[in-house]
Amino acid sequence: MKKLLISVLLIAAPLSCFANSSNLGVTVVSKKCGEAEMSLRCTAVGDGIADCLHPSLVYKSKGSIRKLPNPKGLKDTSPTSIACVRSKNDNAEYFHVMYDVLPTGAMCVNGITFTMPADIS
């Protein structure tokens, strides 16, 4: 029974995290790219717990903060990672976001990636 409980906890732990609530959720991962910052946030569900099965993507630049919708064609996926990349062609910085289906897709390497300019204001 003890092994079963430990197994259940190891599987369930990544699906939720302890957090303080806010209207934009709880920041799990944040990445700066030039003057902008993008973060993955989980929904605060109360009592210090957040739902990380459906993270949202939040963009912050020049004092404004906005929640970004999923790109067309990726409606049923969730953002799972963020990186800042620089173009060899024009030296511009871009956010590189990986989308996948949670909770199963987070363990796979077949996610969908989407790249956008760092300055999208």
CSV table of C-alpha atoms in Angstrom, one decimal:
chain,number,residue,atom,x,y,z
A,1,MET,CA,0.0,0.0,0.0
A,2,LYS,CA,2.9,2.4,0.8
A,3,LYS,CA,4.4,1.9,-2.6
A,4,LEU,CA,1.1,2.6,-4.3
A,5,LEU,CA,0.7,5.8,-2.4
A,6,ILE,CA,4.2,6.9,-3.3
A,7,SER,CA,3.5,6.1,-7.0
A,8,VAL,CA,0.3,8.1,-7.0
A,9,LEU,CA,2.0,11.1,-5.4
A,10,LEU,CA,4.9,11.0,-7.9
A,11,ILE,CA,2.4,11.0,-10.8
A,12,ALA,CA,0.1,13.7,-9.3
A,13,ALA,CA,2.8,16.1,-8.0
A,14,PRO,CA,3.7,17.5,-11.5
A,15,LEU,CA,0.0,18.1,-12.2
A,16,SER,CA,-0.4,20.6,-9.4
A,17,CYS,CA,1.8,23.0,-7.5
A,18,PHE,CA,1.6,25.1,-4.4
A,19,ALA,CA,1.0,28.7,-5.2
A,20,ASN,CA,-0.4,32.1,-4.1
A,21,SER,CA,-3.4,33.1,-6.1
A,22,SER,CA,-3.5,36.0,-8.6
A,23,ASN,CA,-5.8,37.0,-11.4
A,24,LEU,CA,-3.2,35.9,-14.0
A,25,GLY,CA,-2.3,32.7,-12.2
A,26,VAL,CA,0.9,31.5,-10.8
A,27,THR,CA,4.2,31.9,-12.7
A,28,VAL,CA,5.9,28.6,-13.2
A,29,VAL,CA,8.5,29.5,-15.9
A,30,SER,CA,9.5,33.0,-17.0
A,31,LYS,CA,11.9,34.0,-19.7
A,32,LYS,CA,13.3,37.5,-20.7
A,33,CYS,CA,13.9,38.2,-24.4
A,34,GLY,CA,15.2,41.7,-25.0
A,35,GLU,CA,13.0,44.2,-23.2
A,36,ALA,CA,10.1,41.7,-23.1
A,37,GLU,CA,9.2,38.8,-20.8
A,38,MET,CA,7.1,35.8,-21.3
A,39,SER,CA,5.8,33.4,-18.7
A,40,LEU,CA,3.9,30.2,-18.3
A,41,ARG,CA,1.3,30.5,-15.6
A,42,CYS,CA,-1.0,28.0,-13.9
A,43,THR,CA,-4.5,28.8,-12.7
A,44,ALA,CA,-4.7,29.4,-9.0
A,45,VAL,CA,-7.5,27.2,-7.6
A,46,GLY,CA,-7.3,28.4,-4.0
A,47,ASP,CA,-5.8,27.1,-0.7
A,48,GLY,CA,-2.3,27.6,-2.1
A,49,ILE,CA,-2.8,25.1,-5.0
A,50,ALA,CA,-2.6,25.8,-8.8
A,51,ASP,CA,-3.9,23.7,-11.7
A,52,CYS,CA,-1.0,23.2,-14.1
A,53,LEU,CA,-2.8,21.0,-16.6
A,54,HIS,CA,-3.8,24.0,-18.6
A,55,PRO,CA,-1.1,26.6,-18.3
A,56,SER,CA,-1.5,30.0,-20.0
A,57,LEU,CA,1.1,32.2,-21.8
A,58,VAL,CA,1.5,35.7,-20.5
A,59,TYR,CA,3.5,38.4,-22.3
A,60,LYS,CA,4.9,41.5,-20.5
A,61,SER,CA,6.5,44.4,-22.3
A,62,LYS,CA,6.7,48.2,-21.8
A,63,GLY,CA,4.5,48.1,-18.6
A,64,SER,CA,1.6,46.1,-20.2
A,65,ILE,CA,0.7,42.5,-19.4
A,66,ARG,CA,-1.5,40.4,-21.5
A,67,LYS,CA,-2.5,36.8,-21.7
A,68,LEU,CA,-1.9,35.4,-25.2
A,69,PRO,CA,-4.3,33.0,-26.9
A,70,ASN,CA,-3.0,29.8,-28.5
A,71,PRO,CA,-2.0,30.2,-32.2
A,72,LYS,CA,-4.5,29.0,-34.8
A,73,GLY,CA,-4.5,25.2,-35.2
A,74,LEU,CA,-3.2,24.7,-31.6
A,75,LYS,CA,-6.5,25.2,-29.8
A,76,ASP,CA,-6.3,21.8,-28.0
A,77,THR,CA,-2.7,22.1,-26.8
A,78,SER,CA,-1.0,24.0,-24.0
A,79,PRO,CA,2.2,26.0,-23.9
A,80,THR,CA,4.8,23.8,-22.1
A,81,SER,CA,8.2,25.6,-22.5
A,82,ILE,CA,9.7,29.0,-23.5
A,83,ALA,CA,13.1,30.0,-24.9
A,84,CYS,CA,14.6,33.2,-26.3
A,85,VAL,CA,16.4,32.7,-29.6
A,86,ARG,CA,18.3,35.1,-31.9
A,87,SER,CA,18.1,35.1,-35.7
A,88,LYS,CA,21.3,34.7,-37.6
A,89,ASN,CA,19.8,36.7,-40.5
A,90,ASP,CA,18.8,39.9,-38.8
A,91,ASN,CA,20.0,39.5,-35.2
A,92,ALA,CA,16.4,39.9,-33.9
A,93,GLU,CA,15.3,38.1,-30.8
A,94,TYR,CA,12.3,35.8,-30.8
A,95,PHE,CA,10.3,33.9,-28.2
A,96,HIS,CA,10.2,30.2,-29.1
A,97,VAL,CA,7.2,28.4,-27.4
A,98,MET,CA,6.6,24.7,-27.4
A,99,TYR,CA,3.0,23.5,-27.3
A,100,ASP,CA,1.9,20.0,-26.3
A,101,VAL,CA,-1.1,18.0,-25.0
A,102,LEU,CA,-1.0,17.8,-21.2
A,103,PRO,CA,-0.6,15.7,-19.1
A,104,THR,CA,0.5,12.9,-21.5
A,105,GLY,CA,2.4,15.1,-24.1
A,106,ALA,CA,4.7,16.6,-21.6
A,107,MET,CA,6.6,13.4,-21.5
A,108,CYS,CA,7.0,13.1,-25.3
A,109,VAL,CA,9.2,14.8,-27.8
A,110,ASN,CA,6.6,15.3,-30.4
A,111,GLY,CA,5.4,18.7,-29.3
A,112,ILE,CA,4.6,21.6,-31.7
A,113,THR,CA,6.8,24.7,-31.6
A,114,PHE,CA,5.8,28.3,-32.4
A,115,THR,CA,8.2,31.2,-32.8
A,116,MET,CA,7.1,34.9,-32.5
A,117,PRO,CA,9.1,38.2,-32.4
A,118,ALA,CA,10.1,39.3,-28.9
A,119,ASP,CA,8.5,42.7,-29.5
A,120,ILE,CA,4.9,42.0,-30.4
A,121,SER,CA,3.3,45.2,-29.0
